[in-house]
Amino acid sequence: MGTTQLESVPEPKYWHLKTVLSEALDSEFSVGEILPNERDLAARFGVARATLRQALEQLELEGRLQRRRGVGTTVAPPRVGVAVGTEQHAWPGAAGDAWQPVDCEQTIPPAVVAAALDSGADEPVHVVRRSRMSHGQRVATELLYIPAASVPGLTAIDAPSGPARARAVLRELQHLSQESQDRSVELGSARADDAKDLDRLPGSPVLVVTTRFAAEGRTAVLSVATYRADTCRLTFGDSTGVEIHHDPERQAS
Amino acid sequence: MGTTQLESVPEPKYWHLKTVLSEALDSEFSVGEILPNERDLAARFGVARATLRQALEQLELEGRLQRRRGVGTTVAPPRVGVAVGTEQHAWPGAAGDAWQPVDCEQTIPPAVVAAALDSGADEPVHVVRRSRMSHGQRVATELLYIPAASVPGLTAIDAPSGPARARAVLRELQHLSQESQDRSVELGSARADDAKDLDRLPGSPVLVVTTRFAAEGRTAVLSVATYRADTCRLTFGDSTGVEIHHDPERQAS
DNA sequence: AAGTGGTCTAGACCACATA
DNA sequence: ATGTGGTCTAGACCACTTC
C-alpha cells in the first residue's frame, strides 16, 4: 500500500494533552512547583476546561500531580515506598510497627467482615482504628476487627474507648501464637471517613490491603488498611523495593 | 443543641447517586445483567449524563460495573483473586507458573529500567512479553527485562523473536541461583499497548507490580506486570486470600 | 441503521483556602 | 474579597458493536 497511514485511530485530545503535560513536568518543572490554574492551562492548549481536567486527573492518578481545592495544582514528589509485607509473624501492635493507635470501640461488624471472621453475624467485635505516617504525611488508615475470643484476658479496667483502650487490646493480642497471615491488595475508593483521615476527597483512589491473621485454627484478626493510591507505592519482600515510575510510553531508541 | 443538623455539608449529587446505584446493584440486579443505558439512567435520576457518568466511573473503579463501548453497562462479577506472592524463590518461567510467553525482542530499555538494572544506559536487554489468564479472562500483561549477562548460555540458534525465543530466554534463566526478590505494587494507568492486551481503553486503572530478582549480587531480572485493577484482587502470602469487597458505608446495627 | 458508551464544549455555580 | 479546584448542566459529535 502506497498510502500514508494518517491517524486512522486518532487519539483523544485529553490523552495527547496528558503526554504533552507529562513531558513538560519532566523537563520544565520541579517538585513542589505550582502549575498555572486550570482555566489558564485550558486556554493555553485551546481545549475546554473539562478536557484539560481529564488529563490532570490521570496525571494525579499516576502520582505525578497533586491538586488541592482552593490552593492549586502542584508537581508531586515521587511516590514513597511503604513496607507492607515485613513483620512476617508479628501481630498488629507489635513493638516497632509503623502504626499509631487512634481509637477503639466495640460494635457489630459489617456483614462481609463477620463472614471473614467466621464468627456469628451478630457477634460484637473490638474495632481498633490506627493510622500510619510516612515522610511526615498521613499515608494510611486501618480498621482492625478483633473478635472478643482473640483477647480473652482483656479486662474492663482501662478506658472503654480511645487510644489507651486500643493499646490495651493490641497488647492482649500479642499473647496468641500466630499461624499464618493472608494478604490481598485491591483498588478502592475512599469512604467519607477514610478520606477525611487521609486528607483527600471522598472517592479518591486508594489501595485497600486486607490481611487476615490466623491463630488456633480460626481468624484472630482482620485488618483492612487503606493507603493513598496517589502517593504510595506498597513494597513487599526482602528489601526496600524497586523504584520504577511513569514508564515513558515509548522506549528509548 | 436543639437545632437540627440540615446538610451543613451537602454531599455531591454523583456521590449520592453512587450510593443509590450501589444499593440497587446489591438488591435488584444479578451478575451479568445489563443496566439501562446512560441517557435513560440520567433522565430517571434527573441529572445530566456527565453527572451520572461520574457515579458509574467510580462504581467501575470499585469493580462493581463493567462498561463496554457499543455494548452497554453490565453488573460485574466479584473480583478474582490472583496470586502474586507464591513462587518464593523461583524465576519467571519456572514450571507451573501462571504466565504465557508471548514475544521476545532485544532492545535498549527505558532509562528508568536501565537504572533499576544498574546496567549501562545503552546496554541492550532481552525484553520478554508474557500474559496471564485467570478464569478465562486476560488479567495481566508483563514485560520482563533481562540483561544479556543473566543468560550467558543463550545461543542464537533459536528464532530471534516470538514465543519460542521467549521460552529459550526463560529456560536459560533457571540456571542462575536466586538470592532475593523485591516487589512493589502501585496504581497506574494502562499504556496504549497494555490496554489493548487487557481489552481495556488506554488510561484505565491498573495495578503495576514491579519485581526485581537478584542473583550474584546484582539485578538479574526486572519484571513489570500490569494487572486490570477493575477485575483483580492481588493476593499474597500463605493461602488464597481474604474476600472483602465494597464495604458498605455504614456499619450494620 | 440503530444504539451504546467515549469525548468534547462553553458555560454556570459551589466549596474551600488564603490574604 | 479573590482565586483555586470541584461539581453540574445541556447539549453535540465520535467510535464501536450489533442487528
XYZ file of C-alpha atoms (C1' of nucleotides) in Angstrom:
544
model
C 0.000 0.000 0.000
C 1.473 3.338 -1.060
C -0.905 5.422 1.010
C 0.187 7.195 4.145
C -1.329 5.996 7.409
C -2.825 9.191 8.728
C -4.289 8.851 12.173
C -6.669 6.042 11.379
C -7.017 5.813 15.155
C -6.851 9.449 16.258
C -6.000 9.598 19.908
C -8.317 11.594 22.165
C -7.325 15.150 22.950
C -7.009 14.529 26.675
C -4.648 11.648 26.013
C -2.383 13.730 23.834
C -2.637 16.515 26.374
C -1.569 14.168 29.113
C 1.510 13.172 27.137
C 2.465 16.777 26.491
C 1.967 17.747 30.119
C 3.862 14.720 31.300
C 6.871 15.666 29.220
C 6.637 19.245 30.416
C 6.632 18.011 34.005
C 9.808 16.064 33.360
C 11.676 18.862 31.679
C 10.315 22.197 32.809
C 9.021 21.765 36.325
C 10.484 20.705 39.632
C 8.833 19.013 42.586
C 6.512 21.244 44.554
C 6.243 23.851 41.851
C 2.721 25.064 41.212
C 1.198 24.890 37.749
C -0.921 27.598 36.133
C -4.567 27.272 37.105
C -6.930 25.076 35.122
C -8.645 27.886 33.262
C -5.373 29.318 32.038
C -3.983 25.927 31.110
C -7.125 25.031 29.173
C -6.969 28.305 27.291
C -3.285 27.846 26.537
C -3.922 24.439 24.994
C -7.114 25.542 23.282
C -9.378 22.990 24.945
C -12.349 23.124 27.266
C -11.615 23.039 30.941
C -13.298 19.645 31.308
C -10.916 18.161 28.767
C -7.906 19.630 30.495
C -9.198 18.247 33.772
C -9.436 14.769 32.296
C -5.726 14.896 31.580
C -4.910 16.279 35.028
C -6.984 13.581 36.690
C -4.948 10.851 35.077
C -1.680 12.512 35.964
C -2.850 12.765 39.558
C -3.866 9.103 39.483
C -0.343 8.277 38.385
C 1.098 10.272 41.252
C 2.618 12.971 39.066
C 0.422 15.830 40.284
C -1.259 16.873 43.455
C -4.378 19.028 43.345
C -5.872 20.790 46.321
C -9.090 22.729 46.234
C -8.640 26.390 46.955
C -4.897 26.108 46.556
C -3.796 24.856 43.179
C -2.043 22.083 41.320
C 1.492 21.182 42.258
C 4.100 18.776 40.955
C 4.082 15.738 43.229
C 7.228 14.164 44.645
C 7.950 10.574 43.616
C 5.768 8.074 45.421
C 7.009 6.952 48.794
C 7.588 3.247 49.255
C 5.751 1.931 52.298
C 6.628 -1.511 53.561
C 3.637 -3.792 53.914
C 5.000 -7.290 53.964
C 7.693 -7.122 56.598
C 6.675 -8.233 60.087
C 6.121 -11.783 58.925
C 4.793 -13.455 62.020
C 4.060 -10.492 64.215
C 0.687 -9.244 65.355
C -0.567 -5.735 64.718
C 0.731 -3.559 67.506
C 3.978 -5.491 67.956
C 6.925 -3.382 69.019
C 8.212 -1.131 66.301
C 5.435 -1.350 63.787
C 4.659 1.740 61.798
C 1.142 2.274 63.099
C -0.324 4.608 65.662
C -3.443 3.588 67.606
C -6.173 6.180 67.351
C -9.331 4.764 68.787
C -11.207 1.643 69.777
C -14.833 0.735 70.089
C -16.829 -2.445 70.386
C -19.507 -2.860 67.718
C -21.230 -5.305 65.431
C -19.131 -5.567 62.281
C -20.449 -5.216 58.716
C -21.771 -8.474 57.300
C -18.808 -9.058 54.971
C -16.378 -8.672 57.846
C -18.350 -11.006 60.086
C -18.250 -13.603 57.319
C -14.480 -13.336 57.009
C -14.127 -13.682 60.748
C -16.356 -16.727 60.585
C -17.969 -15.551 63.758
C -21.671 -15.139 64.275
C -23.166 -12.269 62.318
C -24.398 -10.514 65.427
C -21.286 -11.051 67.490
C -19.735 -7.745 68.588
C -16.008 -7.297 67.952
C -13.363 -4.799 69.002
C -12.683 -2.331 66.237
C -9.341 -0.599 66.559
C -8.573 2.341 64.327
C -4.948 3.121 63.567
C -3.138 5.490 61.267
C 0.212 5.380 59.606
C 2.590 8.202 58.857
C 5.437 8.201 56.409
C 7.716 11.052 55.478
C 5.677 13.430 57.610
C 2.456 12.604 55.827
C -0.571 10.501 56.706
C -0.468 7.661 54.203
C -2.934 5.122 55.526
C -5.746 4.393 57.947
C -6.643 0.978 59.177
C -9.522 -0.763 60.860
C -8.682 -3.865 62.882
C -11.545 -6.221 63.624
C -10.767 -8.342 66.662
C -13.280 -10.874 67.993
C -13.556 -10.937 71.752
C -12.346 -14.539 71.663
C -8.940 -13.341 70.413
C -8.313 -11.250 73.515
C -9.711 -13.382 76.346
C -7.579 -11.759 79.026
C -8.857 -8.266 78.292
C -10.232 -6.502 81.339
C -12.600 -3.598 81.554
C -10.374 -1.583 83.845
C -8.992 0.530 81.037
C -10.925 3.252 79.317
C -13.782 1.814 77.259
C -12.547 3.655 74.194
C -9.779 5.905 72.920
C -6.099 5.275 72.196
C -5.486 3.768 75.626
C -8.134 1.144 75.052
C -6.735 0.434 71.586
C -3.294 -0.179 73.039
C -4.741 -2.466 75.699
C -6.490 -4.603 73.090
C -3.390 -4.854 70.932
C -1.233 -5.693 73.942
C -3.518 -8.570 74.788
C -3.268 -9.820 71.225
C 0.479 -10.468 71.473
C -0.181 -13.480 73.718
C -1.639 -15.526 70.881
C 0.623 -17.659 68.730
C 0.159 -16.796 65.106
C -0.271 -19.500 62.497
C -0.444 -17.654 59.220
C -1.471 -14.484 57.515
C -3.112 -13.871 54.157
C -2.936 -10.579 52.423
C -4.657 -9.106 49.409
C -4.446 -5.770 47.638
C -7.102 -4.170 45.525
C -8.182 -0.807 44.229
C -10.942 1.017 46.030
C -12.285 4.485 46.530
C -12.055 6.235 49.866
C -15.103 6.190 52.090
C -16.010 9.507 53.661
C -14.319 8.811 56.981
C -11.144 7.395 55.470
C -10.953 10.294 53.045
C -11.027 12.706 55.946
C -8.214 10.856 57.690
C -6.121 10.826 54.553
C -6.762 14.475 53.730
C -8.366 13.554 50.425
C -11.821 13.954 48.944
C -14.287 11.103 49.306
C -13.985 8.734 46.397
C -10.298 9.300 45.764
C -8.487 6.166 44.703
C -6.967 4.074 47.469
C -5.181 0.775 47.748
C -7.033 -1.483 50.132
C -4.826 -4.024 51.878
C -6.802 -6.728 53.609
C -4.935 -9.026 55.972
C -6.312 -11.990 57.826
C -4.324 -13.234 60.797
C -4.974 -16.817 61.862
C -4.439 -18.419 65.240
C -5.783 -21.568 66.808
C -7.427 -22.607 63.574
C -9.561 -19.524 63.103
C -9.325 -15.897 62.077
C -7.989 -13.980 65.043
C -7.758 -10.536 63.481
C -8.939 -8.959 60.278
C -7.159 -5.820 59.144
C -8.452 -3.517 56.420
C -5.847 -0.874 55.670
C -6.497 1.963 53.246
C -3.490 3.588 51.573
C -3.482 6.735 49.470
C -3.031 5.440 45.948
C -1.690 8.735 44.644
C 1.269 8.978 46.992
C 2.050 5.390 47.970
C 3.948 2.520 46.460
C 3.425 -0.605 48.546
C 6.555 -2.688 48.955
C 6.791 -6.337 49.859
C 9.507 -8.826 50.413
C 13.139 -8.900 51.381
C 14.324 -5.375 50.843
C 13.256 -1.810 50.272
C 11.560 -2.172 46.925
C 12.201 -1.119 43.388
C 11.624 2.357 42.184
C 10.079 2.439 38.745
C 7.536 5.067 37.920
C 5.652 6.534 34.985
C 7.202 4.421 32.262
C 7.539 6.700 29.257
C 5.205 5.469 26.557
C 7.905 4.768 24.034
C 11.203 3.056 24.590
C 14.395 4.990 24.169
C 15.957 4.218 20.822
C -28.181 21.716 70.835
C -31.835 21.653 69.903
C -31.321 22.574 66.276
C -31.500 20.022 63.528
C -28.341 19.468 61.535
C -29.540 20.004 57.992
C -26.961 19.126 55.401
C -24.329 21.595 56.515
C -22.046 19.553 54.273
C -24.295 18.597 51.343
C -22.832 15.629 49.556
C -22.330 15.901 45.806
C -25.050 14.518 43.586
C -22.792 11.942 41.973
C -21.803 10.633 45.385
C -25.378 10.184 46.489
C -26.157 8.674 43.113
C -23.346 6.203 43.550
C -24.743 5.107 46.901
C -28.219 4.643 45.478
C -26.944 2.692 42.496
C -24.714 0.604 44.691
C -27.641 -0.456 46.823
C -29.724 -1.155 43.757
C -26.937 -3.377 42.433
C -26.965 -5.351 45.653
C -30.688 -5.840 45.807
C -32.179 -5.637 42.342
C -29.567 -6.853 39.904
C -27.616 -10.009 39.394
C -24.174 -10.553 37.898
C -24.017 -10.082 34.152
C -27.300 -8.262 33.946
C -27.229 -5.159 31.760
C -28.273 -1.781 33.122
C -30.395 0.767 31.277
C -28.283 2.998 29.045
C -26.688 6.154 30.408
C -29.169 8.560 28.827
C -32.123 6.743 30.317
C -30.500 6.383 33.708
C -29.594 10.064 33.808
C -33.161 11.019 32.914
C -34.560 8.663 35.509
C -32.469 10.253 38.252
C -32.979 13.762 36.942
C -29.306 14.569 36.421
C -27.090 15.384 33.476
C -25.443 12.488 31.754
C -22.000 13.685 32.837
C -23.042 13.505 36.470
C -24.444 10.030 36.055
C -21.217 9.001 34.363
C -19.195 10.242 37.296
C -21.074 7.827 39.537
C -20.705 4.965 37.066
C -16.977 5.614 36.749
C -16.479 5.162 40.469
C -18.536 2.012 40.559
C -16.472 0.633 37.710
C -13.297 1.607 39.567
C -14.547 -0.407 42.512
C -15.179 -3.396 40.308
C -18.941 -3.289 40.631
C -19.698 -2.479 36.994
C -18.254 -3.187 33.607
C -18.808 -0.817 30.713
C -18.129 -1.616 27.092
C -18.463 0.867 24.286
C -21.119 -0.052 21.774
C -22.496 -2.699 24.111
C -23.647 -1.369 27.433
C -23.084 -1.455 31.170
C -23.242 -4.746 32.995
C -23.024 -5.851 36.599
C -19.519 -7.174 37.209
C -18.781 -10.435 38.993
C -16.791 -10.209 42.248
C -13.108 -9.579 41.690
C -10.988 -12.619 41.072
C -8.093 -13.226 43.432
C -4.828 -13.664 41.561
C -1.836 -14.990 43.449
C 1.228 -12.809 43.162
C 3.466 -13.752 46.008
C 3.691 -17.512 45.741
C 6.734 -18.854 43.850
C 9.082 -17.565 46.515
C 12.459 -18.411 45.091
C 11.560 -19.351 41.573
C 12.421 -17.489 38.404
C 9.848 -16.251 35.935
C 9.100 -19.097 33.585
C 9.633 -21.821 36.183
C 7.458 -24.881 35.750
C 3.834 -24.260 36.581
C 3.750 -20.510 36.772
C 0.624 -18.816 35.581
C 2.186 -16.924 32.691
C 2.251 -17.480 28.976
C 5.194 -16.246 26.898
C 4.060 -14.076 24.017
C 7.072 -12.481 22.458
C 10.685 -11.522 22.904
C 12.917 -8.874 21.458
C 16.274 -7.372 22.259
C 16.239 -3.595 22.725
C 17.602 -0.722 24.727
C 15.422 -0.354 27.823
C 13.809 2.894 29.009
C 16.100 4.947 31.224
C 14.243 4.148 34.463
C 14.509 0.440 33.772
C 18.195 0.678 32.932
C 18.757 2.436 36.239
C 16.990 -0.301 38.184
C 19.029 -2.924 36.378
C 22.130 -0.966 37.255
C 23.477 -1.779 33.852
C 24.792 0.741 31.385
C 22.131 3.020 29.965
C 22.835 1.939 26.392
C 23.137 -1.745 27.133
C 20.535 -3.769 25.180
C 18.476 -6.260 27.161
C 16.094 -9.074 26.338
C 12.511 -7.972 26.736
C 10.089 -10.841 27.157
C 6.392 -10.148 26.992
C 4.042 -12.521 28.781
C 0.347 -12.572 29.537
C -1.679 -14.111 32.280
C -5.133 -15.619 32.128
C -7.449 -16.270 35.014
C -10.991 -17.580 34.909
C -10.966 -17.426 31.128
C -10.038 -13.783 31.051
C -6.831 -11.910 30.342
C -5.952 -10.280 33.659
C -2.374 -9.109 33.235
C 0.472 -8.409 30.857
C 4.093 -8.338 31.830
C 7.376 -7.103 30.493
C 10.487 -8.898 31.695
C 13.765 -7.040 31.299
C 16.673 -9.454 31.263
C 20.249 -8.236 30.801
C 22.330 -10.393 28.498
C 24.605 -11.132 31.451
C 21.786 -13.025 33.153
C 21.521 -15.554 30.350
C 25.143 -16.168 29.314
C 24.446 -19.562 27.806
C 21.853 -18.260 25.383
C 22.592 -19.197 21.783
C 21.339 -17.625 18.601
C 20.146 -20.871 17.114
C 16.547 -20.286 18.158
C 14.257 -17.822 16.469
C 15.355 -14.223 17.142
C 11.898 -13.355 18.388
C 8.485 -14.811 19.098
C 7.234 -17.139 21.820
C 9.927 -19.743 21.080
C 12.636 -17.186 21.716
C 10.897 -16.071 24.908
C 10.838 -19.621 26.180
C 14.502 -20.079 25.340
C 15.474 -16.984 27.326
C 13.402 -18.030 30.332
C 14.791 -21.549 30.178
C 18.299 -20.178 30.344
C 17.353 -18.083 33.346
C 16.600 -21.114 35.510
C 20.319 -21.900 35.768
C 21.001 -18.909 37.969
C 20.711 -19.223 41.716
C 18.361 -16.601 43.074
C 19.288 -14.526 46.081
C 16.236 -12.401 46.740
C 13.292 -10.675 45.210
C 11.701 -7.322 45.938
C 8.198 -6.495 44.971
C 6.156 -3.341 44.935
C 2.599 -2.530 43.964
C 1.282 0.821 42.826
C -1.598 2.316 40.911
C -1.050 3.254 37.298
C -2.955 3.842 34.110
C -2.706 1.482 31.189
C -0.387 2.425 28.358
C -1.826 2.013 24.881
C -0.226 -1.379 24.232
C -1.099 -2.798 27.638
C -4.647 -1.542 27.331
C -5.013 -3.416 24.063
C -3.742 -6.625 25.654
C -6.109 -6.254 28.567
C -9.090 -5.389 26.391
C -9.465 -2.025 28.083
C -9.245 1.573 26.946
C -5.922 3.367 27.289
C -5.682 5.062 30.647
C -7.825 2.584 32.533
C -6.624 1.977 36.075
C -4.167 -0.844 36.551
C -2.142 -2.280 39.388
C 1.515 -2.249 38.478
C 3.539 -4.955 40.192
C 7.264 -4.408 39.877
C 9.561 -7.242 40.908
C 13.308 -7.210 40.996
C 15.056 -10.583 41.061
C 18.609 -10.584 42.354
C 21.391 -13.061 41.664
C 25.137 -12.867 42.047
C 24.892 -9.511 43.764
C 23.062 -7.716 41.006
C 19.643 -7.386 39.437
C 19.164 -10.368 37.174
C 15.611 -9.710 36.034
C 13.200 -6.850 36.312
C 9.528 -7.647 35.894
C 6.835 -5.033 35.369
C 3.425 -6.681 35.456
C 0.241 -4.766 34.748
C -2.999 -6.109 36.230
C -6.524 -4.927 35.461
C -7.484 -3.004 38.579
C -11.191 -3.345 37.922
C -11.289 -7.126 37.910
C -8.313 -8.210 40.014
C -7.588 -8.604 43.677
C -3.905 -9.382 44.177
C -3.259 -11.990 46.844
C -0.033 -12.581 48.743
C 1.153 -14.900 51.395
C 0.342 -18.321 52.692
C -3.093 -19.037 51.386
C -5.727 -17.975 48.911
C -6.579 -14.579 50.262
C -9.438 -12.929 52.011
C -12.536 -11.831 50.207
C -13.777 -8.476 51.385
C -15.280 -6.092 48.912
C -17.199 -2.825 48.703
C -17.521 -2.208 52.428
C -20.951 -0.661 52.922
C -20.508 2.892 54.114
C -22.296 2.412 57.383
C -21.912 -0.436 59.795
C -24.780 -2.827 60.334
C -26.572 -2.019 63.557
C -29.137 1.768 10.552
C -29.641 1.973 15.312
C -27.994 2.009 19.860
C -24.269 2.096 23.097
C -20.543 4.241 25.770
C -16.486 7.777 24.960
C -15.095 12.502 24.023
C -15.732 17.415 23.954
C -17.680 22.061 24.553
C -18.901 26.540 26.883
C -20.778 27.925 30.039
C -22.510 28.225 35.463
C -22.247 27.909 40.354
C -20.225 25.979 44.730
C -16.713 24.816 48.470
C -12.509 25.881 50.170
C -8.074 28.282 51.220
C -5.671 32.404 51.579
C -4.730 37.062 52.038
C -12.611 39.532 48.508
C -10.209 36.839 45.418
C -8.631 32.803 43.274
C -8.389 27.924 43.254
C -10.152 23.305 42.187
C -14.846 20.558 42.436
C -19.486 19.906 40.689
C -23.074 20.278 37.294
C -25.615 21.261 33.035
C -27.441 20.592 28.176
C -26.193 19.948 24.520
C -23.023 17.859 20.299
C -20.398 14.548 17.783
C -17.477 10.287 17.505
C -16.125 5.193 17.818
C -17.744 0.962 18.346
C -20.885 -3.128 18.349
C -24.825 -5.358 16.875
C -28.659 -6.217 14.003
